[in-house]
Short mmCIF file of C-alpha atoms and ligand atoms in Angstrom, two decimals:
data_model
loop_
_atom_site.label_atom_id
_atom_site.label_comp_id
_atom_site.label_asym_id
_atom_site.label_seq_id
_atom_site.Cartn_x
_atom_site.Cartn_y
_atom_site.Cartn_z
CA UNK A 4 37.53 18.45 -8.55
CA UNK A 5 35.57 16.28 -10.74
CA UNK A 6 33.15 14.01 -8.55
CA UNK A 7 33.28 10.02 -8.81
CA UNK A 8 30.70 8.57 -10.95
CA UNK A 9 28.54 6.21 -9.74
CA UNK A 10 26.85 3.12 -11.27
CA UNK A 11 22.86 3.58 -11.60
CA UNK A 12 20.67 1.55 -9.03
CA UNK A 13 18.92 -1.09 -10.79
CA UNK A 14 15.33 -1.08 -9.54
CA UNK A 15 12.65 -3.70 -9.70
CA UNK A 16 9.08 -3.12 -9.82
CA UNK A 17 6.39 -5.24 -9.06
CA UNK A 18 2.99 -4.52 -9.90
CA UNK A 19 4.52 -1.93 -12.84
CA UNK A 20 1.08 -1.23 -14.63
CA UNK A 21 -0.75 0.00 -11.40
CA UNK A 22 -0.74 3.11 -10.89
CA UNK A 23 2.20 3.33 -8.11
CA UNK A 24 4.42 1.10 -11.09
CA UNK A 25 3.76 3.73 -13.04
CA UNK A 26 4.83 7.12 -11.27
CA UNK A 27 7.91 4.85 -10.23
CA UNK A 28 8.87 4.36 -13.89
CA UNK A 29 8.17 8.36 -14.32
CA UNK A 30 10.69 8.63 -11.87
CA UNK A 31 13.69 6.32 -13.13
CA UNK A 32 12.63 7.60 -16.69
CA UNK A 33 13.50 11.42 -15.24
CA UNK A 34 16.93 10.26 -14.04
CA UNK A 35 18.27 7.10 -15.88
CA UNK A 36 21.70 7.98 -14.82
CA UNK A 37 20.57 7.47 -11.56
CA UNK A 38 18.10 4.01 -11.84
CA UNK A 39 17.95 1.27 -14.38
CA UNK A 40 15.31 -0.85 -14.32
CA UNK A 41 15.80 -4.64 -14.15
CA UNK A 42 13.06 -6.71 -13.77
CA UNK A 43 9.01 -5.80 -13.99
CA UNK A 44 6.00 -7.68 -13.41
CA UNK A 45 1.96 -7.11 -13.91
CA UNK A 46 -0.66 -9.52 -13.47
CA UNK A 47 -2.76 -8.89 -16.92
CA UNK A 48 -2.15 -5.93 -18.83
CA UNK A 49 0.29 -7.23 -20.93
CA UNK A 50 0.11 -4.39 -23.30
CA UNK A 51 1.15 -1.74 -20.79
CA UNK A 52 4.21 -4.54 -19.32
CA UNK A 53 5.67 -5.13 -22.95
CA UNK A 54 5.42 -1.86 -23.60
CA UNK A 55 7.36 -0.75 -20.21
CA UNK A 56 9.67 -2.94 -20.97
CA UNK A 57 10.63 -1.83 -24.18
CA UNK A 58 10.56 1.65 -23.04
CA UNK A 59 12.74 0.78 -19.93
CA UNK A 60 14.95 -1.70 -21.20
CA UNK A 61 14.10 -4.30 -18.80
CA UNK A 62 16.21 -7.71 -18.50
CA UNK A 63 13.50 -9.46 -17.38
CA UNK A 64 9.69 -9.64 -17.44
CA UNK A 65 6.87 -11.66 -15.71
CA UNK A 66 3.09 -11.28 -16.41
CA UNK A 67 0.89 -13.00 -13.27
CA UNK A 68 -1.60 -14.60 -15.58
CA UNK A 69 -0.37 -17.73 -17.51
CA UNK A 70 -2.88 -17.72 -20.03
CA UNK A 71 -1.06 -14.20 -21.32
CA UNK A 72 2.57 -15.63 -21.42
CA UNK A 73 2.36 -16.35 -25.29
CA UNK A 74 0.73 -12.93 -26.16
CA UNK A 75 3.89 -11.19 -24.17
CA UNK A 76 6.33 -13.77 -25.77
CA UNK A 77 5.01 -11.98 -29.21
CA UNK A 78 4.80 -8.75 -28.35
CA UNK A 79 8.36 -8.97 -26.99
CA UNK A 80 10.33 -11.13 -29.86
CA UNK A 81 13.60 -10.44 -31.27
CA UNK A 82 14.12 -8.75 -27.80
CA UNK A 83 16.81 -9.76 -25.57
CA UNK A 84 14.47 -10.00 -22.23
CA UNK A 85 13.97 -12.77 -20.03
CA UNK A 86 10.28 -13.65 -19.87
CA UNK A 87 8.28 -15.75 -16.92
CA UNK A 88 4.75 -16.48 -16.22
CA UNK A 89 3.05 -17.54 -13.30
CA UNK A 90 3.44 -17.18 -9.30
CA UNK A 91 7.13 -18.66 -10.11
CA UNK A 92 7.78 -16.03 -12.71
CA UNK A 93 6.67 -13.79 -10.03
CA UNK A 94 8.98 -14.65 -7.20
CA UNK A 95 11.87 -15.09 -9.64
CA UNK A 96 11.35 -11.23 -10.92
CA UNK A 97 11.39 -10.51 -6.92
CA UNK A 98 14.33 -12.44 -6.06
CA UNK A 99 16.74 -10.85 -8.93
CA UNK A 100 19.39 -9.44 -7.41
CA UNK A 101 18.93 -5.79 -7.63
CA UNK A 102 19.54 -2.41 -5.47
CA UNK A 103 15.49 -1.61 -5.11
CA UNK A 104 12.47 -3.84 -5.49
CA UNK A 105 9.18 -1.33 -5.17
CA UNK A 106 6.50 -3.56 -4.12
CA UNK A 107 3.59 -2.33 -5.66
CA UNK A 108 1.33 -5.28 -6.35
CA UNK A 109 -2.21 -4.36 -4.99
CA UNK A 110 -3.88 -6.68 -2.32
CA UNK A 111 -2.57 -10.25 -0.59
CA UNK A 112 -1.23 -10.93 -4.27
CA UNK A 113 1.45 -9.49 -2.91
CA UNK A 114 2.87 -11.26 -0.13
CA UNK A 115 4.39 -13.89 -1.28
CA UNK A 116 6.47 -11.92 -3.84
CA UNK A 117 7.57 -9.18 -0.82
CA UNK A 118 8.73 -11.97 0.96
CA UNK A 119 10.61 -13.35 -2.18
CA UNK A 120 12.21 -9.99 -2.27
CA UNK A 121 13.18 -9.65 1.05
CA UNK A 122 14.41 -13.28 0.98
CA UNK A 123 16.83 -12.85 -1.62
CA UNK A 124 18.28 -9.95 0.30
CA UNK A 125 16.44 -7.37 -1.56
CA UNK A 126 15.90 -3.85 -0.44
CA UNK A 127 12.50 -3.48 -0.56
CA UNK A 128 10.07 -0.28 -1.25
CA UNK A 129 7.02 -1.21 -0.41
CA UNK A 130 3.23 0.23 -1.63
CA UNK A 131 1.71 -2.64 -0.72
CA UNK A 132 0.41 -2.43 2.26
CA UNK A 133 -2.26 -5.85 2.53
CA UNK A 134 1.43 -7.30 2.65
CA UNK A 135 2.01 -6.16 6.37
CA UNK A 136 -1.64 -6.26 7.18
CA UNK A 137 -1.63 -9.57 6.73
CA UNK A 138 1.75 -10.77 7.26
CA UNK A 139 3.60 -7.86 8.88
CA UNK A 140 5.04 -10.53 11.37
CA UNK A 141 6.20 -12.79 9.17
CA UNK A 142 7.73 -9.27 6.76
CA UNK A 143 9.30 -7.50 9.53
CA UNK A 144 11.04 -11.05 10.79
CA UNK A 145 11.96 -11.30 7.52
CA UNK A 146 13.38 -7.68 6.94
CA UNK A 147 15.41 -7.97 10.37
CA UNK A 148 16.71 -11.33 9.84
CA UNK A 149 18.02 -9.84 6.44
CA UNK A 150 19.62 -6.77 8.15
CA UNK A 151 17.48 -4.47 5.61
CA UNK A 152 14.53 -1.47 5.87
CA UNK A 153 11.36 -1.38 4.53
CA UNK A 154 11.18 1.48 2.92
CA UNK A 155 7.80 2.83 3.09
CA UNK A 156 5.84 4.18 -0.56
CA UNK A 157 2.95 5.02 0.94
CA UNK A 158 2.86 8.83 1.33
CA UNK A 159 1.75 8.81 5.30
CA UNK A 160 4.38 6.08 6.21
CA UNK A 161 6.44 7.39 4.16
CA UNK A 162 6.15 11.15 5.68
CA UNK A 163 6.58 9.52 9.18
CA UNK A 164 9.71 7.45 8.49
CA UNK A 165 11.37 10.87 7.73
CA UNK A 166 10.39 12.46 10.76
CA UNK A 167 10.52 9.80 13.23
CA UNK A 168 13.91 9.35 15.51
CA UNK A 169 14.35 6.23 16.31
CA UNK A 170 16.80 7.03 18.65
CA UNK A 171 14.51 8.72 20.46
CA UNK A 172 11.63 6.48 20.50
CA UNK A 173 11.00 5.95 23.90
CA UNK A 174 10.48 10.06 23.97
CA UNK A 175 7.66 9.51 21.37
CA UNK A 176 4.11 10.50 22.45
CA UNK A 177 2.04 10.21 19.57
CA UNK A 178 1.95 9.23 15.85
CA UNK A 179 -0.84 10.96 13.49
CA UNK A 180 -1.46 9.71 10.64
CA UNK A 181 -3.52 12.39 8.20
CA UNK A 182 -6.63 11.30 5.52
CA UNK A 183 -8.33 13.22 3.47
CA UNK A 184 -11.96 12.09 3.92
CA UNK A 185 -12.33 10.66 0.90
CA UNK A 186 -15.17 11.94 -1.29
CA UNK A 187 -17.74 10.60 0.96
CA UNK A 188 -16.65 13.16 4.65
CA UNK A 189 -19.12 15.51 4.68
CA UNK A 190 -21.96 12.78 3.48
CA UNK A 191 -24.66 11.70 5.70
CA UNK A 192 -24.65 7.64 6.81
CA UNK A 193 -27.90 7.07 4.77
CA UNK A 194 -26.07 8.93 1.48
CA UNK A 195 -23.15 6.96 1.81
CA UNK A 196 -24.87 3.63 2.37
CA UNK A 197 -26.22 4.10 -1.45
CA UNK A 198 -23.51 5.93 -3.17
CA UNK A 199 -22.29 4.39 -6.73
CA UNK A 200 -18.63 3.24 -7.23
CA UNK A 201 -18.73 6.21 -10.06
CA UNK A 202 -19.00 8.43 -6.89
CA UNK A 203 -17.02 6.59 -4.78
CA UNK A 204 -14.16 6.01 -7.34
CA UNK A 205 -13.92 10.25 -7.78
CA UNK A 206 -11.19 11.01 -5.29
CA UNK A 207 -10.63 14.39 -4.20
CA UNK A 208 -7.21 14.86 -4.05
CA UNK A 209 -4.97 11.48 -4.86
CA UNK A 210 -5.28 9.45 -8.53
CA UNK A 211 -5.03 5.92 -7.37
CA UNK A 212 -5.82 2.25 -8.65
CA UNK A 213 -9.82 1.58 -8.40
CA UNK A 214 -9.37 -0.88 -4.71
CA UNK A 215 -7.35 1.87 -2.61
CA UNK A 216 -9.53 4.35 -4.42
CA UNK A 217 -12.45 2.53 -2.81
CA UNK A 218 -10.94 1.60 0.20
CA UNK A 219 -10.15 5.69 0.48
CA UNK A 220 -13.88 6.19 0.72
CA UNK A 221 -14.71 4.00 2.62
CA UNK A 222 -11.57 5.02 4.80
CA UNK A 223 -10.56 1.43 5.47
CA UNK A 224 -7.42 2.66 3.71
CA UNK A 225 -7.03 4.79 6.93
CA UNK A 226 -7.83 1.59 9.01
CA UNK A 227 -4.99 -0.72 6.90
CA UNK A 228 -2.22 2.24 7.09
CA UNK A 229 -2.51 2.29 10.93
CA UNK A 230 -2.08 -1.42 10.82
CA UNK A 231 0.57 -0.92 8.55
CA UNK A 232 2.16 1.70 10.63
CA UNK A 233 2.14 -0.38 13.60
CA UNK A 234 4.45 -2.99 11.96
CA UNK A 235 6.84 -0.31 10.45
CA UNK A 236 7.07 1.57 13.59
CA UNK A 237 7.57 -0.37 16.43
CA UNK A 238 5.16 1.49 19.23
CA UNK A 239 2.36 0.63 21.15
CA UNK A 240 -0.98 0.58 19.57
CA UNK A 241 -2.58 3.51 21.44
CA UNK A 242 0.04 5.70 20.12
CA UNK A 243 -1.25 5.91 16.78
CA UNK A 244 -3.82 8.27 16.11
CA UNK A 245 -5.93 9.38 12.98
CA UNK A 246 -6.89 12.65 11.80
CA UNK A 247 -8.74 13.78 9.11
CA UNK A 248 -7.42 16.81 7.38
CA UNK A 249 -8.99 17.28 4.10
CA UNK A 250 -6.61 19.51 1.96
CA UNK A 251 -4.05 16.28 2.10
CA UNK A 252 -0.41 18.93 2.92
CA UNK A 253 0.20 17.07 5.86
CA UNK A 254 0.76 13.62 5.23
CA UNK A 255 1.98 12.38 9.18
CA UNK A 256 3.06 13.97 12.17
CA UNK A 257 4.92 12.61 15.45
CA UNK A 258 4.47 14.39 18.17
CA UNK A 259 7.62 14.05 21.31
CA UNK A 260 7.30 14.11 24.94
CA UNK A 261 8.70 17.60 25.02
CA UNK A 262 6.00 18.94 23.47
CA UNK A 263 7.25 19.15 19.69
CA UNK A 264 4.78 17.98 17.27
CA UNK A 265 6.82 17.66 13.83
CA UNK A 266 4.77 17.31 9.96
CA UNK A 267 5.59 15.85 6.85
CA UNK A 268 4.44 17.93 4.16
CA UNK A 269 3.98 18.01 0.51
CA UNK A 270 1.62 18.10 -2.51
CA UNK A 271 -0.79 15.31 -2.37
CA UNK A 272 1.70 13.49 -5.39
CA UNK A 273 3.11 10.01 -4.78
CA UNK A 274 5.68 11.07 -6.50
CA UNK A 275 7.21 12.26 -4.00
CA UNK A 276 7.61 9.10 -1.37
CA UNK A 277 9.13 7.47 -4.41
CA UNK A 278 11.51 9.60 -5.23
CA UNK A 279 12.51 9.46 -1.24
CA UNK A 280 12.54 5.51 -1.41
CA UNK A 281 14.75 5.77 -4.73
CA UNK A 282 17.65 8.13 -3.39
CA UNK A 283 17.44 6.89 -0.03
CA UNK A 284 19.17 7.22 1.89
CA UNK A 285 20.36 10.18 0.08
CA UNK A 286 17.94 12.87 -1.28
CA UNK A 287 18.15 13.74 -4.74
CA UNK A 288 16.04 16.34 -7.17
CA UNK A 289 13.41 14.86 -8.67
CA UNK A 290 9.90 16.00 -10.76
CA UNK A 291 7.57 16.40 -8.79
CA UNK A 292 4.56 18.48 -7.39
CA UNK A 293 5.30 21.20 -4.82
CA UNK A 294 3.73 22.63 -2.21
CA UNK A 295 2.78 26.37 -2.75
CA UNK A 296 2.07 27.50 0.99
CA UNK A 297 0.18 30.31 -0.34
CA UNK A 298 -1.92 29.09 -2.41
CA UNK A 299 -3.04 26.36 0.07
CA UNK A 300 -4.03 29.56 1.88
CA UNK A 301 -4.90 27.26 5.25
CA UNK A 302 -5.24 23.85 6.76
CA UNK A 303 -7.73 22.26 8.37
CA UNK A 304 -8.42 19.35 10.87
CA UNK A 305 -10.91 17.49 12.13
CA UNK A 306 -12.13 13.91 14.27
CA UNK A 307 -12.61 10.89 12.03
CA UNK A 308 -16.23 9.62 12.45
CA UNK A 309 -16.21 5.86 12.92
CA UNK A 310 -19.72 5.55 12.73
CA UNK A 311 -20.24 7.30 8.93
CA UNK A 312 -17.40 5.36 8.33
CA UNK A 313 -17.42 1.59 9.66
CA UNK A 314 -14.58 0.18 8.49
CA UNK A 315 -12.07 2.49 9.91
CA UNK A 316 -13.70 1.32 13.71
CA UNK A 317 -13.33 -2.62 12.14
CA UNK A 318 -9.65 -2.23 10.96
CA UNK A 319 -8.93 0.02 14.46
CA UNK A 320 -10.63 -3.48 16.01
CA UNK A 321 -8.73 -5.74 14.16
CA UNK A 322 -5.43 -4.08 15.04
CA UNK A 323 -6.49 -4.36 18.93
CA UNK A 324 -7.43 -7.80 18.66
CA UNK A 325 -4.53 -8.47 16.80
CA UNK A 326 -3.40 -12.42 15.84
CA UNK A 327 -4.85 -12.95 12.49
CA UNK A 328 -7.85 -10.90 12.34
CA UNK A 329 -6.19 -7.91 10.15
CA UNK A 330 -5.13 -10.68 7.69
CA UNK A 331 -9.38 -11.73 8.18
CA UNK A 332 -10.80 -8.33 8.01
CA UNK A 333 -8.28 -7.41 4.77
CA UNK A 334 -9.38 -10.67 2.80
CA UNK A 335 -13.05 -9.77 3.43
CA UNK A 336 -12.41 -6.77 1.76
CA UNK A 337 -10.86 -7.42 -1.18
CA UNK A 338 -14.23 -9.49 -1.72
CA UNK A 339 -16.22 -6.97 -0.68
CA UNK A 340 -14.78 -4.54 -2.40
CA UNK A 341 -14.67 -6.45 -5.73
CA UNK A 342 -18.24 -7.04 -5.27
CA UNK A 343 -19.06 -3.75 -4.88
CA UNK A 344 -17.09 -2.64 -8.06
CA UNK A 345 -19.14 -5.44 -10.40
CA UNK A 346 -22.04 -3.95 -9.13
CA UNK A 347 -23.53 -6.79 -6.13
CA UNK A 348 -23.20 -5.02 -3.66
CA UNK A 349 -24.33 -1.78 -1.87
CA UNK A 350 -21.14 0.56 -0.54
CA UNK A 351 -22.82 -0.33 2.65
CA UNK A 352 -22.50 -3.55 2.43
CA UNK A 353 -18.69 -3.33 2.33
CA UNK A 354 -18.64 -2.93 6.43
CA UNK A 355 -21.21 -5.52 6.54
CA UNK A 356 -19.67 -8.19 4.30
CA UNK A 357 -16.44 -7.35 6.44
CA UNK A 358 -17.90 -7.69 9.79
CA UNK A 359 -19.95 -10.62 9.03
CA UNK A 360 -16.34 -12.46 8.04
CA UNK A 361 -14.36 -11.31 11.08
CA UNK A 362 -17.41 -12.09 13.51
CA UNK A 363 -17.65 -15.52 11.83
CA UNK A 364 -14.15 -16.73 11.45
CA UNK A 365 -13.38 -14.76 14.95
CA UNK A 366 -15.37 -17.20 16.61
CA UNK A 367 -12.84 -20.12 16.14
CA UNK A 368 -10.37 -17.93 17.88
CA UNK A 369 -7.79 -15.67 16.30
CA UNK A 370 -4.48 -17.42 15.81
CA UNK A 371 -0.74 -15.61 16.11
CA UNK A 372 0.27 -14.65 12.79
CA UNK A 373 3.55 -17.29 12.78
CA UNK A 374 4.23 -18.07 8.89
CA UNK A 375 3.58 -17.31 5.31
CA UNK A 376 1.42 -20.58 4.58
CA UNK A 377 -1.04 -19.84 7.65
CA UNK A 378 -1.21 -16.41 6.54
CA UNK A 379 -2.28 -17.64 2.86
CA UNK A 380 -4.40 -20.31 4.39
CA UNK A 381 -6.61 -17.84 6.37
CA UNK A 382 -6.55 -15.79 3.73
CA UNK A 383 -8.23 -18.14 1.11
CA UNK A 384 -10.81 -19.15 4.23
CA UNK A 385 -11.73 -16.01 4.71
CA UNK A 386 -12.52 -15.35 1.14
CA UNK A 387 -14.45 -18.06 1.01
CA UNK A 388 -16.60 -16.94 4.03
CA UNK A 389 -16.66 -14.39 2.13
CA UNK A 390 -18.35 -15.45 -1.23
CA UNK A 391 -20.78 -17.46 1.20
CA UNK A 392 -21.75 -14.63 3.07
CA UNK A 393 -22.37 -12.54 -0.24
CA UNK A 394 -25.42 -13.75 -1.24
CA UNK A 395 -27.35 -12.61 1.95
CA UNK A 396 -26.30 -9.05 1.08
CA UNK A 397 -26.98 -8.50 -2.65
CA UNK A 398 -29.63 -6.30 -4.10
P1 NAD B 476 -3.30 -0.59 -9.21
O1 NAD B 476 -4.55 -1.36 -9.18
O2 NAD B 476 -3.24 0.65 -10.02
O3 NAD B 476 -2.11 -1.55 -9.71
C1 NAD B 476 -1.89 -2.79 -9.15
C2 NAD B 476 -0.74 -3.52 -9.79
O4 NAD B 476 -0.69 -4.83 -9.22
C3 NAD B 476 -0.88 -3.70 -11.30
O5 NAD B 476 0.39 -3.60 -11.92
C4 NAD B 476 -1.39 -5.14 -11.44
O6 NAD B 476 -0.98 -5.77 -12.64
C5 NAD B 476 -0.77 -5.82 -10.24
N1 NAD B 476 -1.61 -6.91 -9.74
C6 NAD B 476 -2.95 -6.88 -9.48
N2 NAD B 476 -3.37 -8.09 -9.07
C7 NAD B 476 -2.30 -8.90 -9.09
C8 NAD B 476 -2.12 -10.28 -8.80
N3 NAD B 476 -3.13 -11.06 -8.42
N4 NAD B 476 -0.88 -10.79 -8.92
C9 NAD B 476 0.15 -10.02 -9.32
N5 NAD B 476 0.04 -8.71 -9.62
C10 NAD B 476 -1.17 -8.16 -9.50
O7 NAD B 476 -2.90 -0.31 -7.70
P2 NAD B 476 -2.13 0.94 -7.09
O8 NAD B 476 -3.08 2.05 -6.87
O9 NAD B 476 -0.87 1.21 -7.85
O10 NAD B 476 -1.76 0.39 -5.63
C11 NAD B 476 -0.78 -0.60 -5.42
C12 NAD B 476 -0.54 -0.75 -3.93
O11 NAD B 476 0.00 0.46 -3.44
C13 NAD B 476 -1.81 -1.01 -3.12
O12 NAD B 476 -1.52 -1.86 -2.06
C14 NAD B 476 -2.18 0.36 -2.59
O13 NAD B 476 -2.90 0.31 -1.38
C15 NAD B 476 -0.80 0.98 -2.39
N6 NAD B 476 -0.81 2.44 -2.48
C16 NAD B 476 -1.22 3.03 -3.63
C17 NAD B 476 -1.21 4.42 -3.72
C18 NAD B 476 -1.61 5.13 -5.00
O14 NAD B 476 -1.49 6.33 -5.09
N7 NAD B 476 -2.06 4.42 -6.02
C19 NAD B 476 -0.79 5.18 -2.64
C20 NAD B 476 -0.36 4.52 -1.49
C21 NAD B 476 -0.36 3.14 -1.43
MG1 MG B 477 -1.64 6.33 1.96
#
């Protein structure tokens, strides 16, 4: 019996020139009778979009930065693609109507074209995880109101969502969410207080854009997944757990109240979760890394130390606070972090810039996280604390 072809799913990616756009377009390149691509987006490398979307054979393009709209209208003529500029062109490439939008803009740049997505009845993949940080609230609402899933990119959420029965949720004791340790895990506090972005930008195991990179070493990226994690999976807070576990096989665990404790596991390749979010919620073969059990020869585990590693203890205390302090403690980041990659700052500093802002701006009280303009609002405040705050900690 011959089997019923079906049409491909047209995909959208935002954020296609990071390095997350890029393994997705590996993985609709590997199957284009499976995924199309529709519309793509980057912010500045204008190069790298054109030349996606030649490659792809996209119907529609937007590049963030305005000043680069005639450069792509050039490097794309005689071509029949839609072109934008802008925040507009932005939301307008995530409101297409398509089957898939994979959010993976880096940082609060992303928010507003998540929600665009979800808006226009999307299905959204998302990477992006300063979106929910910051607005998971407002995203989730969103999502619900919408009748659609977030499909989760990010290789722990994404391990989790496979494991995790939500029928069975009240019967769920624990969530663990795995990191590696970054480069920095076996460092003393005094070593990593000085280290250079050259060292802190060499991770282990996972080839990532230069903020999560950062944010890995720092392990703040362990403090915004369980913050992340907390919007996807609706449990409470204490249930969450982190665990460091440096050969990255395991990439999340849940653990049930009759004692079964299931993994997630798979080469350290985000390949992988995308592939997942594509077919879902079928499976389907795709390219990608596996996971020789033998020559991992073991695993190991151990306590995450939140006093090497400050951040992770200022995310954990943003989450607990809750209200608008993750969408606080995220924006001082992205400064921070930015400063620390031009060279102002120490890697030290980071935690310090960070809890300077959220001691500052927590002061005025932390306010319920209710729509998309507050969320911006605070987040432009708090990068402007920020900046101020900056000067008292460069070298
Ligand atoms: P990246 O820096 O490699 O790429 C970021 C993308 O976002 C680029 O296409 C860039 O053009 C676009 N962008 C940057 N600033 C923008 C702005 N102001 N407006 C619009 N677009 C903008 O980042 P990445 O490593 O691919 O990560 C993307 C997101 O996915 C992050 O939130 C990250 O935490 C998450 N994530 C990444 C990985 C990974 O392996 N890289 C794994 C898990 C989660
Ligand atoms: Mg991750």
């Amino acid at each position: 019996m011959q089997s019923a072809k079906t049409d491909p799913k047209m995909v959208s990616i935002l954020g296609a020139t990071g390095s997350v756009g890029q393994s997705s377009l590996d993985m609709i390149a590997a199957a284009p009778e499976r995924y199309q691509i529709h519309a793509l987006t980057a912010h500045s490398n204008v190069k790298a979009l054109a030349q996606a979307a030649l490659a792809h054979d996209a119907k529609f393009v937007a590049i963030g930065d305005e000043t680069l709209y005639a450069e792509l209208k050039d490097l794309l003529s005689g071509h029949a693609i839609e072109l934008a500029a802008g925040e507009q062109g932005l939301l307008e490439a995530a409101s297409r109507q398509t089957d898939i939008v994979i959010g993976a803009i880096v940082g609060a740049a992303g928010i507003r074209p998540t929600m665009a997505a979800l808006q226009a009845g999307n299905q959204v993949a998302l990477a992006n995880k300063e979106a929910l940080v910051c607005a998971g609230d407002v995203i989730m609402a969103e999502a619900k109101r919408q009748d659609l899933r977030i499909l989760p990119v990010d290789s722990e959420h994404n391990a989790i969502f496979q494991i995790f029965e939500e029928a069975n949720i009240d019967e769920i004791d624990e969530v663990i969410i795995t990191a590696s340790g970054g480069p920095f895990r076996q460092w003393s506090l005094d070593a990593i207080e000085r280290a250079t972005a050259e060292q802190a930008l060499k991770h282990p195991n996972w080839d990532m854009g230069a903020k999560v990179t950062i944010d890995s070493a720092s392990m703040m990226n362990k403090g915004l997944e369980v913050i992340e994690a907390h919007h996807l999976y609706k449990i409470s807070q204490d249930k969450f757990s982190v665990v460091v576990h440096p050969q990255s096989a395991i990439h999340g665990l849940v653990r049930y109240s009759d004692g079964s404790l299931l993994a997630h596991m798979g080469a350290p390749d985000m390949c992988i979760p995308i592939a997942h979010c594509l077919a879902w919620p079928e499976r389907a073969s795709a390219p990608t890394k596996r996971l020789d059990l033998v020559t991992l020869g073991q695993m190991t585990f151990e306590a995450p130390d939140l006093v090497r590693f400050p951040c992770l203890r200022l995310a954990l205390e943003a989450m607990k606070h809750g209200g608008n302090l993750p969408n606080i403690m995220n924006a001082a980041n992205e400064v921070a972090v930015a400063a620390f990659l031009a060279g102002n700052i120490t890697f030290g500093g980071i935690p310090r810039l960070v809890e300077a802002v959220m001691d500052k701006m927590a002061e005025q009280g932390c306010l319920p996280v209710s729509d998309l303009d507050l969320v911006l609002e605070v987040d432009r405040e708090a990068r402007g604390y920020a900046r101020d705050h900056l000067p008292h900690l460069c070298h």
